[in-house]
Short mmCIF file of C-alpha atoms and ligand atoms in Angstrom, two decimals:
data_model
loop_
_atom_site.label_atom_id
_atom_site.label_comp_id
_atom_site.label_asym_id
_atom_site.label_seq_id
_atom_site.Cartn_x
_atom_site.Cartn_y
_atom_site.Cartn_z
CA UNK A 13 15.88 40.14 45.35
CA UNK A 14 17.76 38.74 42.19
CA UNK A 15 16.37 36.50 40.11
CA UNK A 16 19.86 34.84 39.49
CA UNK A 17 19.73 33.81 42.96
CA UNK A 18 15.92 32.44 42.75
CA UNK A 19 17.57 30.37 39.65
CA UNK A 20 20.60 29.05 41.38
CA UNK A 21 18.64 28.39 44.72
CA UNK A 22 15.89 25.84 42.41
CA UNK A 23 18.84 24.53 40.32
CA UNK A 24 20.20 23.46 43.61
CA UNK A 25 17.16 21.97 44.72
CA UNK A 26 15.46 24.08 47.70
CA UNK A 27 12.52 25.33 48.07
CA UNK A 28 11.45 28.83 46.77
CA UNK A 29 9.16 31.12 49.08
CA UNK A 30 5.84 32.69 47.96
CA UNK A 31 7.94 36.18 47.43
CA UNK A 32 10.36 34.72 45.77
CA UNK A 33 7.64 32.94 42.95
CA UNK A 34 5.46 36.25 43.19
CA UNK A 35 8.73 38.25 42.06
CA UNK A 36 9.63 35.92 39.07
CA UNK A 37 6.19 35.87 38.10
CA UNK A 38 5.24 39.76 38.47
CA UNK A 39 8.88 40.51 37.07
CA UNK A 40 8.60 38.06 34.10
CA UNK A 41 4.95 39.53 33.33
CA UNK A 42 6.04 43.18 33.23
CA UNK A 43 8.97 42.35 31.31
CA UNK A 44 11.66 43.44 33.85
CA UNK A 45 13.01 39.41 33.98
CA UNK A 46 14.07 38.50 30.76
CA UNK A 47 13.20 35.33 28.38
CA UNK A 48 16.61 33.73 29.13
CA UNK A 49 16.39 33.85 32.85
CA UNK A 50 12.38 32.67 33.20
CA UNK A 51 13.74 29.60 30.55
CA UNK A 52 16.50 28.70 33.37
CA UNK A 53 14.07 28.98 35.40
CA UNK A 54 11.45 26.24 33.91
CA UNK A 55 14.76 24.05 33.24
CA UNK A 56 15.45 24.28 37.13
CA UNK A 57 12.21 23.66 38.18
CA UNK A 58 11.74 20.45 35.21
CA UNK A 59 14.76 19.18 36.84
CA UNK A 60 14.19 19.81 41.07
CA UNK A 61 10.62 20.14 41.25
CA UNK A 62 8.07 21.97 43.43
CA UNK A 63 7.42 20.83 47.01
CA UNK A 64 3.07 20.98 46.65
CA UNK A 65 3.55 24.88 48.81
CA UNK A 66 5.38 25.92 46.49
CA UNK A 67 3.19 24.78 42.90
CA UNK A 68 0.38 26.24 44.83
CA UNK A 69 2.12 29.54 45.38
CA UNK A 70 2.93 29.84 41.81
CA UNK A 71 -0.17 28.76 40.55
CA UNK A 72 -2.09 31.91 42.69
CA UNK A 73 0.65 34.39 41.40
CA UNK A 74 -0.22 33.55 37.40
CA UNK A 75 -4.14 33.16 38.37
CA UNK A 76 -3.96 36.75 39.63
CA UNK A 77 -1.50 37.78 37.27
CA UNK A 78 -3.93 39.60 35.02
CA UNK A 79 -7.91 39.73 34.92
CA UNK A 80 -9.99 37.52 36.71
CA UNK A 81 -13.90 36.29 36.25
CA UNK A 82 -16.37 36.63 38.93
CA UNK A 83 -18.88 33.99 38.96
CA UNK A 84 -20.07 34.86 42.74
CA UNK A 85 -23.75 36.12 41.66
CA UNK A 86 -24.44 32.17 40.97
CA UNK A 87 -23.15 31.08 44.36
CA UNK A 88 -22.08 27.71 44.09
CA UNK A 89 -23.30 26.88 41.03
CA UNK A 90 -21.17 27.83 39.13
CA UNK A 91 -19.23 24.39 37.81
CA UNK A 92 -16.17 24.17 35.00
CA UNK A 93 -14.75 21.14 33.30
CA UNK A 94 -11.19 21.39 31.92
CA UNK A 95 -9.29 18.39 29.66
CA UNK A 96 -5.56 18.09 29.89
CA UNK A 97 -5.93 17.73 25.75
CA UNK A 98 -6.80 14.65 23.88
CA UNK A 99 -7.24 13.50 19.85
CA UNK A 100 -11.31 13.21 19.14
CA UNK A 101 -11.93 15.08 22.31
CA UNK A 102 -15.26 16.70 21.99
CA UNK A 103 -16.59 16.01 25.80
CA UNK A 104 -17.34 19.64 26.45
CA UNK A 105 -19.99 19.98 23.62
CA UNK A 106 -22.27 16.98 25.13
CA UNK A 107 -21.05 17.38 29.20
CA UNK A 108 -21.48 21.18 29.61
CA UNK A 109 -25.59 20.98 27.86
CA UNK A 110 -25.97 17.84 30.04
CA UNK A 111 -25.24 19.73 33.37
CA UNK A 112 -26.88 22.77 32.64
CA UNK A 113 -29.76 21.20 32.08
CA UNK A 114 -29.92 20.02 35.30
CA UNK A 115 -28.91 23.35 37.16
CA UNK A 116 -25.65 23.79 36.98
CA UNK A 117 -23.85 27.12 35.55
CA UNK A 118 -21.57 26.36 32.84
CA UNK A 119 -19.84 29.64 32.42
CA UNK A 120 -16.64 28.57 30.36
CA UNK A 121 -13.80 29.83 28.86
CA UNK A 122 -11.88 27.16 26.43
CA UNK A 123 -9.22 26.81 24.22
CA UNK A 124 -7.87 26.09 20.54
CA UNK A 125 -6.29 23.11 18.86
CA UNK A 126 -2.93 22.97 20.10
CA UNK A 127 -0.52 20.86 18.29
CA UNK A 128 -2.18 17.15 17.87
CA UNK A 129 -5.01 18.56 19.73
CA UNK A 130 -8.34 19.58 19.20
CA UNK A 131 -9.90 22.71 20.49
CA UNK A 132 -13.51 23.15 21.80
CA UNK A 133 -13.39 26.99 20.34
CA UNK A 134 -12.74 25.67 16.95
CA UNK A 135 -15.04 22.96 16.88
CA UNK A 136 -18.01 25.92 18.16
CA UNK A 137 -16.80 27.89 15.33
CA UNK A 138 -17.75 25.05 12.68
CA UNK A 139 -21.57 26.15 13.97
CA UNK A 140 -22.72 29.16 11.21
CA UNK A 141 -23.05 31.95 12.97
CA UNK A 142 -21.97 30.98 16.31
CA UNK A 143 -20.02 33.56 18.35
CA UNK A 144 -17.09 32.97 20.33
CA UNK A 145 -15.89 36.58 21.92
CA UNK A 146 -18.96 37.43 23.51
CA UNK A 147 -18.75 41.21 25.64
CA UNK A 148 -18.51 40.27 29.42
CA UNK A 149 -22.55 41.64 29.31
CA UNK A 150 -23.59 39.41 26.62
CA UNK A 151 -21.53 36.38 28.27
CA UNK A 152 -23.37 37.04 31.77
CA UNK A 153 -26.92 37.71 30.55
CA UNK A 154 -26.84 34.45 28.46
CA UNK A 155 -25.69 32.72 31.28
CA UNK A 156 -27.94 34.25 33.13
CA UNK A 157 -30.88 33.35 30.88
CA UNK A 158 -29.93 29.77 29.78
CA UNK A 159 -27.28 28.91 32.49
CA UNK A 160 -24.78 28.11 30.10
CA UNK A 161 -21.73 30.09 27.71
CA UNK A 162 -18.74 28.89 26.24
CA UNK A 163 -16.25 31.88 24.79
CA UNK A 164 -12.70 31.81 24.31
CA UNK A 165 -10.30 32.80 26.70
CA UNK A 166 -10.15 36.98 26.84
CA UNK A 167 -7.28 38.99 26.69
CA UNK A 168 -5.64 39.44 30.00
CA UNK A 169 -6.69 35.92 31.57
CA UNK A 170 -3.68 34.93 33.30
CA UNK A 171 -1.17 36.67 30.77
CA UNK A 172 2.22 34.71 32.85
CA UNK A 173 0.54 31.51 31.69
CA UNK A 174 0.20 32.77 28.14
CA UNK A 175 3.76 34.16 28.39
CA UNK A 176 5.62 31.00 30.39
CA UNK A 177 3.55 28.38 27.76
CA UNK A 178 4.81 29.95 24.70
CA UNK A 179 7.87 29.78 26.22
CA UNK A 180 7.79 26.07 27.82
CA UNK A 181 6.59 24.98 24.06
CA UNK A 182 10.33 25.79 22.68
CA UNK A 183 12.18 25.07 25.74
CA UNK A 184 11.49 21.76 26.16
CA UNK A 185 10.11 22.23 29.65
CA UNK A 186 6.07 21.38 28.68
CA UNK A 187 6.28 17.97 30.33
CA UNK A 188 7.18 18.78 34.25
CA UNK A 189 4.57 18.59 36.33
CA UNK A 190 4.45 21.50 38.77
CA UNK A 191 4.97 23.51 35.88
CA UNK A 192 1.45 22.05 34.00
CA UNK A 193 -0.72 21.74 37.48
CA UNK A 194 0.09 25.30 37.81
CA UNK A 195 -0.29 26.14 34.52
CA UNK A 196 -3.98 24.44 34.06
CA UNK A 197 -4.97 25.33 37.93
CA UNK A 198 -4.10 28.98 37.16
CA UNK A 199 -6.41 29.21 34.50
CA UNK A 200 -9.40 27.30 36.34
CA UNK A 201 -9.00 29.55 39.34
CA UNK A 202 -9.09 32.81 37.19
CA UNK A 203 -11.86 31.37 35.18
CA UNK A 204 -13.68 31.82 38.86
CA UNK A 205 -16.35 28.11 39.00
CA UNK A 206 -16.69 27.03 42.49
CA UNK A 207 -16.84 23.54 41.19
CA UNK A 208 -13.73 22.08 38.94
CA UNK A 209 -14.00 19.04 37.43
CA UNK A 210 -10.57 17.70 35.41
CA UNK A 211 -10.64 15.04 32.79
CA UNK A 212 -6.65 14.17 32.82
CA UNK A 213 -5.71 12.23 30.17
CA UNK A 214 -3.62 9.78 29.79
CA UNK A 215 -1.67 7.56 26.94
CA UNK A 216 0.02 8.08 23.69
CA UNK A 217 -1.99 11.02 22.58
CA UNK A 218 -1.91 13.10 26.28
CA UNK A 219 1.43 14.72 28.04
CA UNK A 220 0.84 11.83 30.83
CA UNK A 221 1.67 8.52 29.22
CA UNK A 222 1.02 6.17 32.32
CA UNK A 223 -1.62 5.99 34.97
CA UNK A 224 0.71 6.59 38.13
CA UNK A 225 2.04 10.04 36.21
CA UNK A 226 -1.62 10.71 35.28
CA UNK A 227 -2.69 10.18 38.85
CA UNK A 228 0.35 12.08 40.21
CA UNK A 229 -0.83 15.25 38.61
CA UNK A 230 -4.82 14.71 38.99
CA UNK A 231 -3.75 14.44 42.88
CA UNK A 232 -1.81 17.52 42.68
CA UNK A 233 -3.76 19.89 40.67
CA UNK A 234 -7.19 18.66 43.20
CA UNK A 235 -4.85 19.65 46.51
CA UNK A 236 -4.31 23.44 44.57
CA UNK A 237 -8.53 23.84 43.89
CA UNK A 238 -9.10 22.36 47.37
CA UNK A 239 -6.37 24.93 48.70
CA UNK A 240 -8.34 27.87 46.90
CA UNK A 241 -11.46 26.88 48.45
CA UNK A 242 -12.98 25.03 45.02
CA UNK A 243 -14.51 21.73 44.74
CA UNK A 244 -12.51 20.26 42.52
CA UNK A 245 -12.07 16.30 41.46
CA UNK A 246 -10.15 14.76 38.77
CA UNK A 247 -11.28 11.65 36.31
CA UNK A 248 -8.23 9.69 34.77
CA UNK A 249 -9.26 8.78 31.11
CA UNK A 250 -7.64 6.62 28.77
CA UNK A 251 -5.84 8.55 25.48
CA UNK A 252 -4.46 5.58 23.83
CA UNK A 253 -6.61 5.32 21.31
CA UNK A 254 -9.09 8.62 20.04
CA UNK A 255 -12.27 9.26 22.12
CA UNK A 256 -15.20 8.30 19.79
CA UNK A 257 -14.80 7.80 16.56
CA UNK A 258 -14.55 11.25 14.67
CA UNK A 259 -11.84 13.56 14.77
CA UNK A 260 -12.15 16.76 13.01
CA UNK A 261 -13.77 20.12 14.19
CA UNK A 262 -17.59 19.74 12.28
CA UNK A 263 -17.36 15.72 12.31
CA UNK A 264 -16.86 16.09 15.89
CA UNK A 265 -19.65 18.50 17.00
CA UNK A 266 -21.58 16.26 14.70
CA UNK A 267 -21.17 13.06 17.08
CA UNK A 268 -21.17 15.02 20.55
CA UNK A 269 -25.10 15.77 18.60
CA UNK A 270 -25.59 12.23 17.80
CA UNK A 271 -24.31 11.45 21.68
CA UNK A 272 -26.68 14.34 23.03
CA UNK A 273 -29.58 12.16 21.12
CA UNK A 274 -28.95 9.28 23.11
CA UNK A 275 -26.68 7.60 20.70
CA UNK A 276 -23.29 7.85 18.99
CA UNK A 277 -20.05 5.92 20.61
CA UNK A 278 -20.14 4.20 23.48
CA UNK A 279 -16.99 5.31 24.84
CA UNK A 280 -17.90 8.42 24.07
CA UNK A 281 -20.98 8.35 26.25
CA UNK A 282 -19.35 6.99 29.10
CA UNK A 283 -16.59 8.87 29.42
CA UNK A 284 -18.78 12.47 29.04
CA UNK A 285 -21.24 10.51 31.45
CA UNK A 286 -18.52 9.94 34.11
CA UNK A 287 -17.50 13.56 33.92
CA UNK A 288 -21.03 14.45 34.32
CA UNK A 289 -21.69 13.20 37.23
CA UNK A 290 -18.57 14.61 38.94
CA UNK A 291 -19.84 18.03 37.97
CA UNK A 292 -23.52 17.46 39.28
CA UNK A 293 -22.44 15.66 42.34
CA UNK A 294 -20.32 18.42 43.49
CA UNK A 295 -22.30 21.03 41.78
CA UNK A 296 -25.62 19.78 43.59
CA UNK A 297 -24.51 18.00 47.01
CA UNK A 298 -26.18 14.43 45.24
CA UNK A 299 -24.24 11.22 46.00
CA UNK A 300 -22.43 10.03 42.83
CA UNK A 301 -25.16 7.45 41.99
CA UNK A 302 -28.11 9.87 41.74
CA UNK A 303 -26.00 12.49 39.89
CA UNK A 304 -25.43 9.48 37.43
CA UNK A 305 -28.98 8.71 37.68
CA UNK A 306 -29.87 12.11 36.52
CA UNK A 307 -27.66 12.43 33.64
CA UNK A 308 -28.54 9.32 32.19
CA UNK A 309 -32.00 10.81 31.76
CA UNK A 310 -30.84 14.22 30.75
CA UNK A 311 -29.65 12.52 27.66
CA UNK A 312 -32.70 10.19 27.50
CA UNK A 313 -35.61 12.52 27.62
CA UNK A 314 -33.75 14.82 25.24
CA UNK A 315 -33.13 17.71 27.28
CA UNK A 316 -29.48 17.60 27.07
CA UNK A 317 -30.46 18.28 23.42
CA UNK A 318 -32.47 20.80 24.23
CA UNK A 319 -30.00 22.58 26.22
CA UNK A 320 -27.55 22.12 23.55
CA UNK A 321 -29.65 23.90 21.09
CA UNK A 322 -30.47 26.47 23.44
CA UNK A 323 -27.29 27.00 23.94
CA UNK A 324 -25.77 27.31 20.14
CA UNK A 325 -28.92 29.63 19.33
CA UNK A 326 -28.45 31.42 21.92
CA UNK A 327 -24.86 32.23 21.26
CA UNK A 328 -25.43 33.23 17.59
CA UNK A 329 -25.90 29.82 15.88
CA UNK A 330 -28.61 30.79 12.88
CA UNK A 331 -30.19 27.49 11.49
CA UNK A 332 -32.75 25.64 12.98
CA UNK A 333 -31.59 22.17 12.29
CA UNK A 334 -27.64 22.85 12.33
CA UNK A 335 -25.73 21.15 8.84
CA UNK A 336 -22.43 21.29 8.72
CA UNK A 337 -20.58 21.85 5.09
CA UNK A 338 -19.38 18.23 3.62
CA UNK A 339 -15.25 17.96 2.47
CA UNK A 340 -14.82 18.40 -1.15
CA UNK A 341 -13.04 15.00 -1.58
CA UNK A 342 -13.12 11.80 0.98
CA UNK A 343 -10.74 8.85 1.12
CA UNK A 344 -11.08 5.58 2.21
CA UNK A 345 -8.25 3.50 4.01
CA UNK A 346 -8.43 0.17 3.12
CA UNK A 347 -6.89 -2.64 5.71
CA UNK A 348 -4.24 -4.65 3.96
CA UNK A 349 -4.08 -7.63 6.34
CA UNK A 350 -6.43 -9.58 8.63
CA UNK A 351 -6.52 -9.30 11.71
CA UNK A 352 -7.31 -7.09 15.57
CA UNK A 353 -6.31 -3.44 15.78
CA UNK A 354 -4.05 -3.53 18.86
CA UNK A 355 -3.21 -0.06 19.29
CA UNK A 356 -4.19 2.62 17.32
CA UNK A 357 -1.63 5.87 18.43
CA UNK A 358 -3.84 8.91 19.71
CA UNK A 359 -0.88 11.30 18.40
CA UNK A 360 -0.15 9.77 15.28
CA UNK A 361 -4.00 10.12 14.28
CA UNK A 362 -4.23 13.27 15.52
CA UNK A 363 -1.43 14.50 13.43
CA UNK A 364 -3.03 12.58 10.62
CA UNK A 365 -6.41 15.13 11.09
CA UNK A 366 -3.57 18.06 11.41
CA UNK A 367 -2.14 16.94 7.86
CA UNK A 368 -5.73 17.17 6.28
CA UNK A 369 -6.78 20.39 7.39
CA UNK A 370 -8.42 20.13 10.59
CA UNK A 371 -6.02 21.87 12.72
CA UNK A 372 -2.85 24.11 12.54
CA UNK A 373 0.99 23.64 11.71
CA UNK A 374 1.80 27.24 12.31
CA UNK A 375 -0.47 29.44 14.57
CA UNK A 376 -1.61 31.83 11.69
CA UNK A 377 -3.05 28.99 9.66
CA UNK A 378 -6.58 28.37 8.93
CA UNK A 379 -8.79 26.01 9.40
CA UNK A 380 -10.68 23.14 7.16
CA UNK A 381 -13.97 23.19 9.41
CA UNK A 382 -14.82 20.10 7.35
CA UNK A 383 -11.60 17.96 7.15
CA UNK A 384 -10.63 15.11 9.55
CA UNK A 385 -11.09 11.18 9.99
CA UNK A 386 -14.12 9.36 10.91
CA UNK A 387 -12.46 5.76 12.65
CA UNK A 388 -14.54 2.61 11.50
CA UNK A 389 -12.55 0.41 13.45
CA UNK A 390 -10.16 1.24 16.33
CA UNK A 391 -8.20 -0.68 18.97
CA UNK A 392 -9.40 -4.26 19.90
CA UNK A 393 -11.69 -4.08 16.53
CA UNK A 394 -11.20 -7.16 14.23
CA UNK A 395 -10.38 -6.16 10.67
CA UNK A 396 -10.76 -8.33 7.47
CA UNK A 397 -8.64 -7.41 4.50
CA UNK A 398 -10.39 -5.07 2.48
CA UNK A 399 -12.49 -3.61 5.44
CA UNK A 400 -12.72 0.24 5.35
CA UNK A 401 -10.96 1.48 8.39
CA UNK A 402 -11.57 4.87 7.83
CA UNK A 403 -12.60 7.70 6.04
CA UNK A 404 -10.81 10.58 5.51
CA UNK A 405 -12.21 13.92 4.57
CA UNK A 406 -10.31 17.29 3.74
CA UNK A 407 -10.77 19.93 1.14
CA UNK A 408 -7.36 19.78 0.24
CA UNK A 409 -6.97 16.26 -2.06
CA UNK A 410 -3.22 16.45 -2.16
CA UNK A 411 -3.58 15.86 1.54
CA UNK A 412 -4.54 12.42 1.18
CA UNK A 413 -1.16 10.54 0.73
CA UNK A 414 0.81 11.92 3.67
CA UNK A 415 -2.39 11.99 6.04
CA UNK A 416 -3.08 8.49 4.64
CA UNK A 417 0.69 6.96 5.34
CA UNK A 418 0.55 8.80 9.23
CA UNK A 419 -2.87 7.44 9.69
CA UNK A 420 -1.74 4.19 9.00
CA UNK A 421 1.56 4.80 10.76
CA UNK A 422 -0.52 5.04 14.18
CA UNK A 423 -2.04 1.31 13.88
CA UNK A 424 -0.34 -1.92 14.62
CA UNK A 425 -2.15 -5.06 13.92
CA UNK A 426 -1.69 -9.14 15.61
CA UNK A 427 -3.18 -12.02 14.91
CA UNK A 428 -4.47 -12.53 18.79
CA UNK A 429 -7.53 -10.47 20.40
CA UNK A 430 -5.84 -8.29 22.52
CA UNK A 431 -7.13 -7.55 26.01
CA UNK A 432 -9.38 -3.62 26.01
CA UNK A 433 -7.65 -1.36 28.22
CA UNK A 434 -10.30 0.59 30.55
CA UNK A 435 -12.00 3.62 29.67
CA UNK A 436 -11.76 5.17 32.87
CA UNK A 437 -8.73 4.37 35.25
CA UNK A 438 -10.09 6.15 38.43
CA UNK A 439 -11.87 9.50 40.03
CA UNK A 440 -9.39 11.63 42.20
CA UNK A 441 -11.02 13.64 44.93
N1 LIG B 513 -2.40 22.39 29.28
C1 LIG B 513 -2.16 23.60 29.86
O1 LIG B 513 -3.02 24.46 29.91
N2 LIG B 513 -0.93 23.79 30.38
C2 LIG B 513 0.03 22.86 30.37
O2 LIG B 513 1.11 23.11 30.87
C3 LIG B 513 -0.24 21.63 29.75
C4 LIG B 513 -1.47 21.42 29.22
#
């Protein structure tokens, strides 16, 4: 086998066999295919697509390209939630407490910030003492004790998605869809939950800008976990505008807190509700109605809460009552005009977080735990001149000007209420 001919043959639009994908992966992994050819390979595939056999092939040759996590001592339990990437994104922190305390075994790997994207990893590391590499041993013993664990992704987890990502990031080949469902599937297979549950975004701030593209890849990535023998369903959630209302790594885990008390954003709530229930409902065998039932009360009676602080303490956290350290300077963005917020640009505010600290322009940079944007007003919200919009926070005052002009950037304003978009297009099962 050549991988010139598996090139030519997708360029010209056929269909690849499972041998053909297991060689390009296994020969891209071990180094024997070269950067060049796997990049003419992405371009081919970006430009003829995957029949589904064929995404589903390549998604099981990078999920057992390298290590994989068995979660078969919790049976079906076992339950994962994975985001396609959003700005203000913090639905892990309050969803993953909610469904543990009601049973389910949250035993998760996540991710860092990428680009205008948070990360959940370095929002957990804006906890004092928490720990994010736990040993295998101390990952299944806390799970075993308090049914949930959140670490970040270990060393040879799917190393062809590591490899083919990098690699898709400078090739212009991120946006094709066979090439993220595999991508994303890979790693929830690996990962080893019986129950997936995928929160695909969808808007200015996600890699799927409309509902039909959002829905094309929700349907496709639930066919590969079905396939693999996983529960798996997929909620479509709107990324126009930020999810809650701060963005920043300690900001946010302080409003997933405020959300785990019963309050904080409403959007917030419903959207980490929504996903809830998909996990419990699967997780549990409960129609959709009592699963939402029973998460509404988790957060009620506080024992999401409790879970959550279980949880941190459990995985290193060392106050009792967590505080977070404040920004140095703060900001405030002043509206110029009257008027409603008609769209205010996921990206462009994320980038606006990026520019104050709160995530990374190059990979080795470091973090402002305490830098980002808390949103006083976002789309559909009616601003007078002189209202506050926002507030920006970052250790770094020089900051301010640029993240102020791209915060501002992001926002158009009209005269006329616009219509709200929803919150939730639909659940793909
Ligand atoms: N997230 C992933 O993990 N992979 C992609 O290709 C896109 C988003």
């Amino acid at each position: 086998m050549r991988m010139y001919d598996i090139i030519k043959k997708k360029r010209d639009g056929s269909a690849l066999s499972k041998e053909e994908i297991d060689f390009f992966i296994k020969g891209y992994v071990d180094g024997s295919i070269p950067d060049y050819q796997a990049s003419a390979f992405c371009m081919a595939v970006f430009y003829s697509g995957m029949t589904e056999e064929e995404t589903a092939n390549l998604t099981l040759s990078m999920a057992h390209s390298g290590d994989t996590v068995d979660l078969s001592r919790f049976g079906t339990l076992s339950a994962d939630k994975h985001s396609t990437g959003g700005v203000g994104d913090k639905t892990t922190l309050i969803v993953a407490p909610i469904c543990a305390s009601l049973g389910c075994v949250m035993a998760k790997m996540s991710g860092r910030g990428l680009g205008h994207t948070g990360g959940t990893i370095d929002k957990l590391e804006s906890i004092e003492g928490f720990n994010t590499s736990l040993s295998p041993d101390e990952f299944f013993n806390q799970v075993e004790k308090t049914g949930i664990a959140v670490v970040g992704q270990t060393g040879n987890l799917t190393p062809a998605d590591k490899k083919l990502y990098a690699l898709r990031d400078v090739t212009a080949t991120v946006d094709s869809l066979p090439l993220i469902a595999s991508s994303i599937m890979s790693k929830k297979l690996a990962a080893g939950a019986h129950n997936i549950v995928l929160d695909v975004k969808c808007g200015s701030g996600a890699f799927m800008k409309t509902p039909e593209d959002a829905e094309a890849l929700a349907t496709d990535m639930v066919k590969i976990g079905k396939m693999c023998g996983r529960n798996t369903a997929a909620v479509i959630t709107n990324m126009n505008r930020p999810l809650g209302n701060n963005i920043g790594n300690a900001l946010e885990v302080q409003e997933a807190m405020d959300v785990l008390k019963n309050s904080g954003p409403e959007d917030l709530k419903e959207v980490c509700l929504a996903l809830a229930t998909e996990i419990v409902s699967s997780t549990k065998g409960t129609s959709r109605e009592e699963a939402s039932n029973l998460t509404k009360d988790s957060l009620k009676s506080g024992k999401a809460y409790d879970k959550f602080m279980e949880w941190v303490k459990a995985q290193g956290a060392t106050q009792n009552e967590l505080s977070f350290k404040k920004a140095d300077y703060t900001h405030d963005v002043i509206s110029e005009t009257d008027g409603y917020i008609v769209s205010s640009d996921a990206e462009k505010i994320g980038i606006s977080a990026v520019i104050l600290g709160a995530g990374r322009e190059k990979k080795e940079d470091t973090i402002d735990m305490s830098a980002g944007i808390i949103l006083n007003k976002k789309t559909v919200d009616k601003v007078n001149k002189g209202d506050v919009i926002a507030t920006l926070y970052s250790c770094n005052k020089n900051s301010f000007e640029s993240a102020e002009k791209q915060f501002l950037d992001a926002l158009e304003f009209s005269e006329n209420e616009p219509t709200n978009e929803p919150l939730i297009y639909t659940v793909v099962k």
